[in-house]
Short mmCIF file of C-alpha atoms in Angstrom, two decimals:
data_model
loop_
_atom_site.label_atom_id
_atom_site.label_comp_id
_atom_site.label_asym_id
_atom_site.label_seq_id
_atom_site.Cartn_x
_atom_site.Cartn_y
_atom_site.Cartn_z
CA UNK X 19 -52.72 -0.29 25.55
CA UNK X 20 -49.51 0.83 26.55
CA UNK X 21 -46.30 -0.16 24.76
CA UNK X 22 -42.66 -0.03 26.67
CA UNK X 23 -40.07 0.56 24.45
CA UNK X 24 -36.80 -0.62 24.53
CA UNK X 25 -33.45 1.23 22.47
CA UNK X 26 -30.49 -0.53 22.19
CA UNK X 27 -27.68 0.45 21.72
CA UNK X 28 -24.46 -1.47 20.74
CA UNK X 29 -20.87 0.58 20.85
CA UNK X 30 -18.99 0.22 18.40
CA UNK X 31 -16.33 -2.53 20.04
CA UNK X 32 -19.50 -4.90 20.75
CA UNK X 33 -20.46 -4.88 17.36
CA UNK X 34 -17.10 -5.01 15.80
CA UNK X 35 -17.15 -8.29 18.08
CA UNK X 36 -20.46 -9.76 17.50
CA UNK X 37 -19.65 -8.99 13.71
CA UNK X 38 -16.32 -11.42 13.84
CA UNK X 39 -18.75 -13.98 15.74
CA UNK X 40 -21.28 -13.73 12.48
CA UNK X 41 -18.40 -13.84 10.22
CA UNK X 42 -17.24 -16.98 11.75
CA UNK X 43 -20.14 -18.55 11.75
CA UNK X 44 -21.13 -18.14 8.60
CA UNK X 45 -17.58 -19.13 7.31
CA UNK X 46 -17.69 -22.36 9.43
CA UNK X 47 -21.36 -23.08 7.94
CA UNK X 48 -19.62 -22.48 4.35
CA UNK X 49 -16.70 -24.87 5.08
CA UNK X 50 -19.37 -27.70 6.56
CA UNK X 51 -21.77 -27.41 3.58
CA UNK X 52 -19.15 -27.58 1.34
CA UNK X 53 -17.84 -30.99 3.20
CA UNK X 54 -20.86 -32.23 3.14
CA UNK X 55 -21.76 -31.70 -0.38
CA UNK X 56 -17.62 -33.14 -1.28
CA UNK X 57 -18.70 -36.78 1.46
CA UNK X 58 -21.97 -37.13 -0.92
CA UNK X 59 -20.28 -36.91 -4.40
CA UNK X 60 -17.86 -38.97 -2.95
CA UNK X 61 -20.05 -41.80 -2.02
CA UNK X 62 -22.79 -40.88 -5.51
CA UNK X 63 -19.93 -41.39 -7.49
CA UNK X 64 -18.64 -44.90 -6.19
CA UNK X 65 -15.42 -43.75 -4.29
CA UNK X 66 -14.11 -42.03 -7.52
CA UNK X 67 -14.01 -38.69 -6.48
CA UNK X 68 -11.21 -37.67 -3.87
CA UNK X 69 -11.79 -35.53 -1.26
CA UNK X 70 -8.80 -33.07 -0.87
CA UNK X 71 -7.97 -31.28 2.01
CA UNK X 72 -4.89 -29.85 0.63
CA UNK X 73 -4.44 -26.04 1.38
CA UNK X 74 -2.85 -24.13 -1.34
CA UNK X 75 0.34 -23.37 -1.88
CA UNK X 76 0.23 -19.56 -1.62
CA UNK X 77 -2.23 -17.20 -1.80
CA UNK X 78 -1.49 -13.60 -2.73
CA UNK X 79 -4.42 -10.91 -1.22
CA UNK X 80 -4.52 -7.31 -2.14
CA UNK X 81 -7.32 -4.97 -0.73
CA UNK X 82 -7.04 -2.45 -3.53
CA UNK X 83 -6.24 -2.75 -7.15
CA UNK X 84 -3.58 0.31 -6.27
CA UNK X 85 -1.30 -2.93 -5.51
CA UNK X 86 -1.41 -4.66 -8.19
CA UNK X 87 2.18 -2.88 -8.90
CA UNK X 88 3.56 -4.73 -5.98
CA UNK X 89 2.04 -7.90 -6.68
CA UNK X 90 2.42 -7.92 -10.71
CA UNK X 91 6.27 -8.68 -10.49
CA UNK X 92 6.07 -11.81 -7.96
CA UNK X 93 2.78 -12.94 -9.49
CA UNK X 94 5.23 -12.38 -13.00
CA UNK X 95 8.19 -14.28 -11.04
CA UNK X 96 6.16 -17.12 -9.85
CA UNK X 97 4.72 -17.95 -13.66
CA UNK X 98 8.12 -17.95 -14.98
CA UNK X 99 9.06 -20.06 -12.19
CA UNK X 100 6.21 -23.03 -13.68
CA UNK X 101 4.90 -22.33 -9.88
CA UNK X 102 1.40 -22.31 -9.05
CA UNK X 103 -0.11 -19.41 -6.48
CA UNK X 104 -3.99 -18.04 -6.24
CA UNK X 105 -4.30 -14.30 -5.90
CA UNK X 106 -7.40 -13.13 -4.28
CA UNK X 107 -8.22 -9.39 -4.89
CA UNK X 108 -11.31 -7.45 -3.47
CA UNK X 109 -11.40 -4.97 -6.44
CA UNK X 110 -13.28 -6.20 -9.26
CA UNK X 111 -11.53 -3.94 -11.66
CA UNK X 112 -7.88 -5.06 -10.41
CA UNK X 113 -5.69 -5.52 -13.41
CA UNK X 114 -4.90 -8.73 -12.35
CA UNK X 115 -8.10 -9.82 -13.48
CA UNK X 116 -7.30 -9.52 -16.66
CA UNK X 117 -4.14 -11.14 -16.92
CA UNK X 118 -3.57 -14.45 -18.86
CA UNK X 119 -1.43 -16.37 -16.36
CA UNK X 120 -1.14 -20.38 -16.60
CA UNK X 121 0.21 -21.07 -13.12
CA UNK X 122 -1.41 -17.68 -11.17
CA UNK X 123 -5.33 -18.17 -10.98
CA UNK X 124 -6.61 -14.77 -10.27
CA UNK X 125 -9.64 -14.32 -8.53
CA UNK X 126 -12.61 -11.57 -7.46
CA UNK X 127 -13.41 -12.77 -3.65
CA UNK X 128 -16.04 -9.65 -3.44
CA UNK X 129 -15.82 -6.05 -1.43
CA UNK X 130 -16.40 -5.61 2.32
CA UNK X 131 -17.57 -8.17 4.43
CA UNK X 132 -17.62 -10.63 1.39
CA UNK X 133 -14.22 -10.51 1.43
CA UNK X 134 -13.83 -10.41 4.73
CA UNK X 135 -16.03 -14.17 4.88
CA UNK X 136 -13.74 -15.50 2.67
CA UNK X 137 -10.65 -14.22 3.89
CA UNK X 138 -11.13 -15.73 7.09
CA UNK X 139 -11.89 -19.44 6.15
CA UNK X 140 -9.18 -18.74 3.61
CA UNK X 141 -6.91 -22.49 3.24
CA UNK X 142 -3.51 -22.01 2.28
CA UNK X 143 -0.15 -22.93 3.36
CA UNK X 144 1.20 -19.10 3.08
CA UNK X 145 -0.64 -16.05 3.12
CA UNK X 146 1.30 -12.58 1.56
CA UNK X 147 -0.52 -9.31 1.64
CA UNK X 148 0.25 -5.78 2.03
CA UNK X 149 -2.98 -5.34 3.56
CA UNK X 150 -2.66 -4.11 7.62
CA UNK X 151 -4.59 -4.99 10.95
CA UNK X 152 -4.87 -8.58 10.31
CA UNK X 153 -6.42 -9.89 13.60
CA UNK X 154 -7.17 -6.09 14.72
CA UNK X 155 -10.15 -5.41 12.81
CA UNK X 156 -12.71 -7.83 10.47
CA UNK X 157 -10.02 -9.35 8.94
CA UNK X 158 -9.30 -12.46 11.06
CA UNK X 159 -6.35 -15.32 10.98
CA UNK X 160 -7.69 -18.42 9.28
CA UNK X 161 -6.97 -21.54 11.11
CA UNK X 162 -6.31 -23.28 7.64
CA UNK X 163 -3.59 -21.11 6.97
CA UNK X 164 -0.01 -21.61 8.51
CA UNK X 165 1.61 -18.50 7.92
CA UNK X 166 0.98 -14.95 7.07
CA UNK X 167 3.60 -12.82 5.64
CA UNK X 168 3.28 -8.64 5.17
CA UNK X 169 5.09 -6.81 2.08
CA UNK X 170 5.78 -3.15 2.25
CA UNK X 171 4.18 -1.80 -0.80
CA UNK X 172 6.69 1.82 0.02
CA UNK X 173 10.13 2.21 0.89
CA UNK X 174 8.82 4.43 3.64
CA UNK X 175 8.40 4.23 7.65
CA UNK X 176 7.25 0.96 8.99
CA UNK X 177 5.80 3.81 12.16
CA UNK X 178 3.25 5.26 10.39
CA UNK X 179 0.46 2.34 10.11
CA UNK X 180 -2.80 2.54 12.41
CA UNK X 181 -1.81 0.82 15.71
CA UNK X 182 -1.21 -2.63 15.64
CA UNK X 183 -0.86 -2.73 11.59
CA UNK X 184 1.98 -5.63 11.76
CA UNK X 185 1.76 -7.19 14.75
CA UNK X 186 -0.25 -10.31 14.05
CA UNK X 187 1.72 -11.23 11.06
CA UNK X 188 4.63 -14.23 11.08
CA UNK X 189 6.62 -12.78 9.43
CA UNK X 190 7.91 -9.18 7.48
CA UNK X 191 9.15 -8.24 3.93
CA UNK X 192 11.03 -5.20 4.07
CA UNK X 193 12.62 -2.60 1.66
CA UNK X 194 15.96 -1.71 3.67
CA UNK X 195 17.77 -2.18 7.13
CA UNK X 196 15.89 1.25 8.42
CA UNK X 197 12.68 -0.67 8.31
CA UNK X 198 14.14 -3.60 10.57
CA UNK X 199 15.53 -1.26 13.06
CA UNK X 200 12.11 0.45 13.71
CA UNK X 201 9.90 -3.36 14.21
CA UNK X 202 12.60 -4.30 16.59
CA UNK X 203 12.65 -1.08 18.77
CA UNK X 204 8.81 -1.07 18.73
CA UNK X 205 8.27 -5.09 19.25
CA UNK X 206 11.15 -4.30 22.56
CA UNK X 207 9.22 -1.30 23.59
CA UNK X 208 5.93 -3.27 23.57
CA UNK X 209 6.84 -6.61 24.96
CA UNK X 210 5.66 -8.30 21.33
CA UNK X 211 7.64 -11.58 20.42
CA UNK X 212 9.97 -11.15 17.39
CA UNK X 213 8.84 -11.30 14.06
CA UNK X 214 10.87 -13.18 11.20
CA UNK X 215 12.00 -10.51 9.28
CA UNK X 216 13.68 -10.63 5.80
CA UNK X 217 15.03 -7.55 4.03
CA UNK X 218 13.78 -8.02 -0.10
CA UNK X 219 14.35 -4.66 -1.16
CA UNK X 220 11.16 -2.79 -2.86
CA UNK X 221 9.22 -4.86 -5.51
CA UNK X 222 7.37 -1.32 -6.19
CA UNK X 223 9.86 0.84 -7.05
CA UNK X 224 11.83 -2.04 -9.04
CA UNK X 225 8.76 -2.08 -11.17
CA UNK X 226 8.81 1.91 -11.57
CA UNK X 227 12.85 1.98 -12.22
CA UNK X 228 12.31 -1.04 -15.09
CA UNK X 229 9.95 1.51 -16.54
CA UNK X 230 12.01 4.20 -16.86
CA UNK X 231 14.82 2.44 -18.37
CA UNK X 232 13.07 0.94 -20.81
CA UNK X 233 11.48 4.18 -21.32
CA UNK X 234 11.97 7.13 -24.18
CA UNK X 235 12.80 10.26 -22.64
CA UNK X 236 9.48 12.74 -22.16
CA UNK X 237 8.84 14.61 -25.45
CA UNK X 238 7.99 18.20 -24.54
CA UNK X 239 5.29 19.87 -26.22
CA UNK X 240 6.01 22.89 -24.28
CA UNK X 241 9.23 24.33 -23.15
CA UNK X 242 6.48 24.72 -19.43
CA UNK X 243 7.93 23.04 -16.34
CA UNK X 244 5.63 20.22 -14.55
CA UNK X 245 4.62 20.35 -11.14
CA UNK X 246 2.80 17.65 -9.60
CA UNK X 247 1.10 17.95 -6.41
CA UNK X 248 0.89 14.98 -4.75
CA UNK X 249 -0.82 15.01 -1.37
CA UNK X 250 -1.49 12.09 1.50
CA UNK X 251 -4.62 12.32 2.92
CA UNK X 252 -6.33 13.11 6.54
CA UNK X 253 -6.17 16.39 8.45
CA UNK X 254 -2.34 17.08 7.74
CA UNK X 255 -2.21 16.60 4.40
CA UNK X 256 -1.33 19.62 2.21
CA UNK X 257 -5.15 19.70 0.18
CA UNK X 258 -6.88 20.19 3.66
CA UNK X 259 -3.84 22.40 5.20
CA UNK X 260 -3.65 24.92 2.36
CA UNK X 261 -5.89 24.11 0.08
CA UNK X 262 -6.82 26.90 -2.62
CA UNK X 263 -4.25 29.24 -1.33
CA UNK X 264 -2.06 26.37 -3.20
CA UNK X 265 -3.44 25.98 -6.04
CA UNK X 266 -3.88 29.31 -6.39
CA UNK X 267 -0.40 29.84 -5.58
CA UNK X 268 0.97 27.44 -8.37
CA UNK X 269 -1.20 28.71 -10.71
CA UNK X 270 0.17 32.02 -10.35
CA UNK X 271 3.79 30.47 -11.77
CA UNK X 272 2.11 29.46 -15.02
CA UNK X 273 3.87 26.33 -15.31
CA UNK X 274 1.23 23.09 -16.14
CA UNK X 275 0.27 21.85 -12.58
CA UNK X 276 -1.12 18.12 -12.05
CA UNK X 277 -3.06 17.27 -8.93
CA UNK X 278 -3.08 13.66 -7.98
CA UNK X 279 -4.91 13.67 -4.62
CA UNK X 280 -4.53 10.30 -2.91
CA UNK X 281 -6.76 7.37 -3.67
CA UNK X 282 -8.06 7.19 0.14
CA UNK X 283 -8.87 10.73 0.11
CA UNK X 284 -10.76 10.53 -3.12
CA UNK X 285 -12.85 8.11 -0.97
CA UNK X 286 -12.79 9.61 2.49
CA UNK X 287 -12.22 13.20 1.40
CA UNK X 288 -14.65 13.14 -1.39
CA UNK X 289 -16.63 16.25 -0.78
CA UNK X 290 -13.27 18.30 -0.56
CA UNK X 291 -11.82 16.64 -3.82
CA UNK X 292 -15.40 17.31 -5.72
CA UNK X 293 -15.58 21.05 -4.14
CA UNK X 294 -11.56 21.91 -5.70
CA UNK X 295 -12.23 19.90 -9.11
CA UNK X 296 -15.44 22.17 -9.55
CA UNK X 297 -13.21 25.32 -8.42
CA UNK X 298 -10.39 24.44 -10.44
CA UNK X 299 -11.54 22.86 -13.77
CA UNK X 300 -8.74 21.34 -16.26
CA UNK X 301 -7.36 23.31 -18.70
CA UNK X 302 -4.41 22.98 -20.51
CA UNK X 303 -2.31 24.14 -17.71
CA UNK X 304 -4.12 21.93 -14.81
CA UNK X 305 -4.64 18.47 -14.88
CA UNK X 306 -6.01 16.49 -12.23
CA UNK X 307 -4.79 12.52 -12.21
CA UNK X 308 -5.96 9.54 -10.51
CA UNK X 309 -4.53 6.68 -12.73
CA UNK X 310 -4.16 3.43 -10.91
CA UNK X 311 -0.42 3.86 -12.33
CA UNK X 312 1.56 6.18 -11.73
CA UNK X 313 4.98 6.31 -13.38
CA UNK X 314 3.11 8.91 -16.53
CA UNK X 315 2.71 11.50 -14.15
CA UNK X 316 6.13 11.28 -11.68
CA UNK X 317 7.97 10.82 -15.74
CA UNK X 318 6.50 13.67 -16.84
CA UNK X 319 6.66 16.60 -13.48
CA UNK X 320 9.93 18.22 -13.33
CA UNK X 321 9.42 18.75 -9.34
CA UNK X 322 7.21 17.31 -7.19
CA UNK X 323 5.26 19.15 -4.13
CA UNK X 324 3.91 16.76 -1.35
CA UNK X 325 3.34 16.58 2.43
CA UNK X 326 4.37 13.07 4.38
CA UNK X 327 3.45 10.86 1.64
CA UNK X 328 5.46 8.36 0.92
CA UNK X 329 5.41 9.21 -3.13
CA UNK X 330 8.13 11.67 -2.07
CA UNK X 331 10.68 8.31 -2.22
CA UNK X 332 9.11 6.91 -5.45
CA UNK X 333 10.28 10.32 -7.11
CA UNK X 334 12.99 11.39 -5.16
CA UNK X 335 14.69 8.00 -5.62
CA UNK X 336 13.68 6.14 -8.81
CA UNK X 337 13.61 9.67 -11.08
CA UNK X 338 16.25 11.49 -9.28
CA UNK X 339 14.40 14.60 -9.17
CA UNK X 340 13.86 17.58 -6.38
CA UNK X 341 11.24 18.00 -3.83
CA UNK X 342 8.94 20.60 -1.73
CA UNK X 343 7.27 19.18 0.88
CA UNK X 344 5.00 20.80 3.50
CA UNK X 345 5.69 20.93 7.12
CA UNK X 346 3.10 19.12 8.76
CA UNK X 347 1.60 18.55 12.70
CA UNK X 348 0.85 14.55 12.25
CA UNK X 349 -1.14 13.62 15.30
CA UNK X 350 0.55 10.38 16.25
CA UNK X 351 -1.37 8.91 18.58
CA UNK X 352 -3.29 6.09 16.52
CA UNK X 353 -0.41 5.29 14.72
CA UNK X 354 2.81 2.91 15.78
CA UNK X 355 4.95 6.01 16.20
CA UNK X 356 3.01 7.10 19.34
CA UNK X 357 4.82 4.22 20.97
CA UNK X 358 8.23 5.76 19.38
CA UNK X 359 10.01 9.01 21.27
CA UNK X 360 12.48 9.82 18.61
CA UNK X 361 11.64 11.56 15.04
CA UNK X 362 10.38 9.40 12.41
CA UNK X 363 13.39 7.92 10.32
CA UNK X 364 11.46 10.18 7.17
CA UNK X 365 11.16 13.36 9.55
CA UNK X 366 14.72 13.39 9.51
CA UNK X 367 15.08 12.25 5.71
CA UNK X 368 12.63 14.54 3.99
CA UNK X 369 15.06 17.47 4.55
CA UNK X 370 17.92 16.00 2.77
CA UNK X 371 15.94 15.51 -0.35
CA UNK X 372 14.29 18.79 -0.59
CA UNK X 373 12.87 21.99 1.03
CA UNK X 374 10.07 22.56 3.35
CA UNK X 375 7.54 24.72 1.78
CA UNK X 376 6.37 27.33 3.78
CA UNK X 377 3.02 29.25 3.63
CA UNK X 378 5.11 32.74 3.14
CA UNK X 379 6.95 31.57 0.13
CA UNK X 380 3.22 31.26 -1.29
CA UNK X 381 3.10 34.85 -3.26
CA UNK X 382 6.52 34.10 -4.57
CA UNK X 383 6.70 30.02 -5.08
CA UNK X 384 8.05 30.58 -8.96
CA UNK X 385 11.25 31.78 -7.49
CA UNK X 386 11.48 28.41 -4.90
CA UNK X 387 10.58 25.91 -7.45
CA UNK X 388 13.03 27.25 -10.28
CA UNK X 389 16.14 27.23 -7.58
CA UNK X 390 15.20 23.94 -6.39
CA UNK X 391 15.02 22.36 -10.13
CA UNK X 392 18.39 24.16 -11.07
CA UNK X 393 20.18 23.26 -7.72
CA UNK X 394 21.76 19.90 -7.53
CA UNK X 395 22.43 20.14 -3.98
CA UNK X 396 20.13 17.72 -2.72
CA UNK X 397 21.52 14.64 -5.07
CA UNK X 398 23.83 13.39 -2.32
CA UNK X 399 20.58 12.72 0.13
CA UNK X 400 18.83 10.81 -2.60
CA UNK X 401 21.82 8.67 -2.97
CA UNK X 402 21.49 8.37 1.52
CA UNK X 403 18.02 7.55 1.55
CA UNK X 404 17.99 5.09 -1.54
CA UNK X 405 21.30 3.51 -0.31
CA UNK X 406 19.48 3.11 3.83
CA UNK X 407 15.42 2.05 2.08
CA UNK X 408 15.95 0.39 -1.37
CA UNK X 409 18.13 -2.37 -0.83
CA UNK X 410 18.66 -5.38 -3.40
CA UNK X 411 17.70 -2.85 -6.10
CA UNK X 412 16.27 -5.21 -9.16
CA UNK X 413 15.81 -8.31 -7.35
CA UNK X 414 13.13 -7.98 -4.98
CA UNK X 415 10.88 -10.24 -6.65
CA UNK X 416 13.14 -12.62 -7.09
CA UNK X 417 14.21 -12.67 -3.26
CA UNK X 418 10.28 -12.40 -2.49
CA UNK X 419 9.64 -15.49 -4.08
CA UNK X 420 12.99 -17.34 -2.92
CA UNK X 421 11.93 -16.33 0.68
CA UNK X 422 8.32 -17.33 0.02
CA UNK X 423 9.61 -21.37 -1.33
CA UNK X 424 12.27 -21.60 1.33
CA UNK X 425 9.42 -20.57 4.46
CA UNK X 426 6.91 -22.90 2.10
CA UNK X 427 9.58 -26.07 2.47
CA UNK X 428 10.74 -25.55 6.07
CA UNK X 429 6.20 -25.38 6.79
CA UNK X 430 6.31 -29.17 5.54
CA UNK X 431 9.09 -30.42 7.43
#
């Protein structure tokens, strides 16, 4: 008997689609049987139980426990307010978890498409997240939620999210006026209808710079310098550029080195991260760091080396302290700056808080990181850039949740 086989074969759009179809279905099954089961208690109990189809007030979603330093100080804010929110993360080792709030009920929705389920039937009056691609990828608009508002998490470029990052959102938290200037030119350049837009300043790095004034000053064991590396991620990034020729490079200063590779390349670059870690063991001159936190590690380096991360701006401006970054070839094109012909407000930034690194200054990079920790000659651009991306320094959580009540009021009116 012969048998006629059929392979199919679904790209990768279809599926994506069919996938939001399943997702919707499911959710809409979800929100039925849950109707259904409220109707029948209803009518079991006599008429005493109420059916509410109240949304909530605001819901709070981070993607990655790595955010809970954004969310911490409005989640803080709103308790002391007596206000109540739900915060929905989709690690279930967040801090947040852990927390003993009254009015913030914080809550494990699941990973992946879990999340994704839940997200998407979510019911809420307001929506804030510093997650991207809402409405680009799984993560759909709810129809039981009114309004969706982004937070920058950095003080850096609004240009450098995948395609699309921002665009479905109502409305925009930003950390300074440079921020504004770059959604308008791109939401012009694309035809997009204007998004609300309200400058807060940069919850973030107010949490870092309450740290370190409530802080002791570093006790030194050693009279060593600290050098943290601290690389993005993806094909640019200084790891995958340079590599061991780096490390080896800063070893050869014998100051204590700490390598905090980005959390999305311990995920997506986890063969390369296992491969160096193996190569380069710690010892008590090399430490490699991936605490969710981390204000230890930018308190404790004396100069930092990076690429285009935007770390660069936690230490440059909340620690005041110099910077070597490497020149990079960042390949645009699936990110909002292809749509952008000028330089990248950070391109032109970087410079004026420290010095490129360049692969020749390798055999002697002692000599460039002890005249760029004695020189104060780059203090004047860390007073530019924190002056043009860290506006309302100290009260972004406060403004967050002002704007958050006042957009909440004008919803029900």
């Amino acid at each position: 008997m012969a048998y006629n086989i059929i392979l199919l074969y679904i790209d990768p759009g279809t599926g994506s689609m069919l996938f939001t179809i399943l997702i919707g279905l499911v959710g809409t099954a979800m929100f039925l049987a849950k109707k259904l089961w409220l109707k029948l208690k209803f009518r079991l109990s006599g008429g005493k139980v109420t059916i509410s189809e109240e949304n909530a007030p605001y819901v709070i979603f981070s993607d990655s426990k790595n955010y809970w330093s954004t969310f911490k100080p409005v989640c803080d804010e709103f308790e002391r307010r007596g206000m109540d929110v739900v915060y929905w993360t989709a690690s279930p080792d967040d801090p947040a978890l852990n927390e003993e709030y009254e009015h913030v009920n914080c809550e494990f929705i699941g990973e992946g498409n879990k999340a994704f389920a839940r997200l998407n039937m979510m019911r809420a009056d307001i929506c804030l997240s510093t997650t991207p691609g809402l409405d680009v990828y799984q993560w759909k608009r709810s129809r039981y939620v009114k309004y969706y508002v982004h937070i920058m998490h950095s003080a850096a470029t609004t240009l450098l999210y995948r395609m699309f990052g921002m665009d479905y959102y109502d409305a925009l938290l930003l950390t300074g006026d440079f921020q504004r200037k770059e959604v308008r030119e791109l939401e012009e350049v694309r035809k997009d209808p204007p998004k609300e837009i309200e400058v807060v300043g940069c919850v973030y790095l107010d949490g870092l710079k309450r740290k370190l004034d409530e802080s002791d000053r570093v006790q030194r064991e050693t009279d060593k310098k600290t050098i943290l590396l601290a690389p993005s991620w993806g094909d640019a990034a200084i790891l995958k550029v340079y590599g061991k020729k780096l490390i080896d490079a800063l070893i050869k200063t014998g100051y204590r080195i700490i390598i905090r590779p980005h959390p999305q390349s311990i995920k997506s670059e986890k063969d390369m991260i296992e491969m160096l870690m193996k190569e380069y063991p710690e010892n008590e001159d090399l430490e490699w760091n991936n605490d969710v936190d981390n204000f230890d590690v930018l308190r404790r380096a004396d100069i930092m080396i990076t690429d285009f991360s935007a770390v660069i701006l936690d230490f440059a401006l909340v620690f005041d302290k110099p910077v070597i970054y490497a020149e990079y070839d960042l390949d645009k094109s699936v990110y909002d700056a292809a749509w952008i012909e000028h330089p990248l407000w950070q391109e032109e930034m970087f410079p004026k808080l420290g010095t490129a690194l360049k692969e020749e200054q390798f055999d002697d990079l002692k000599s460039v990181i002890d005249s760029m920790i004695s020189s104060g000659s780059f203090a004047s651009g860390r007073k530019k850039a924190r002056e043009e991306a860290w506006m309302n320094i100290g009260h972004s959580a406060e403004l967050t949740v002002d704007y958050l009540i006042r957009k909440s009021e004008q919803l029900h009116i």
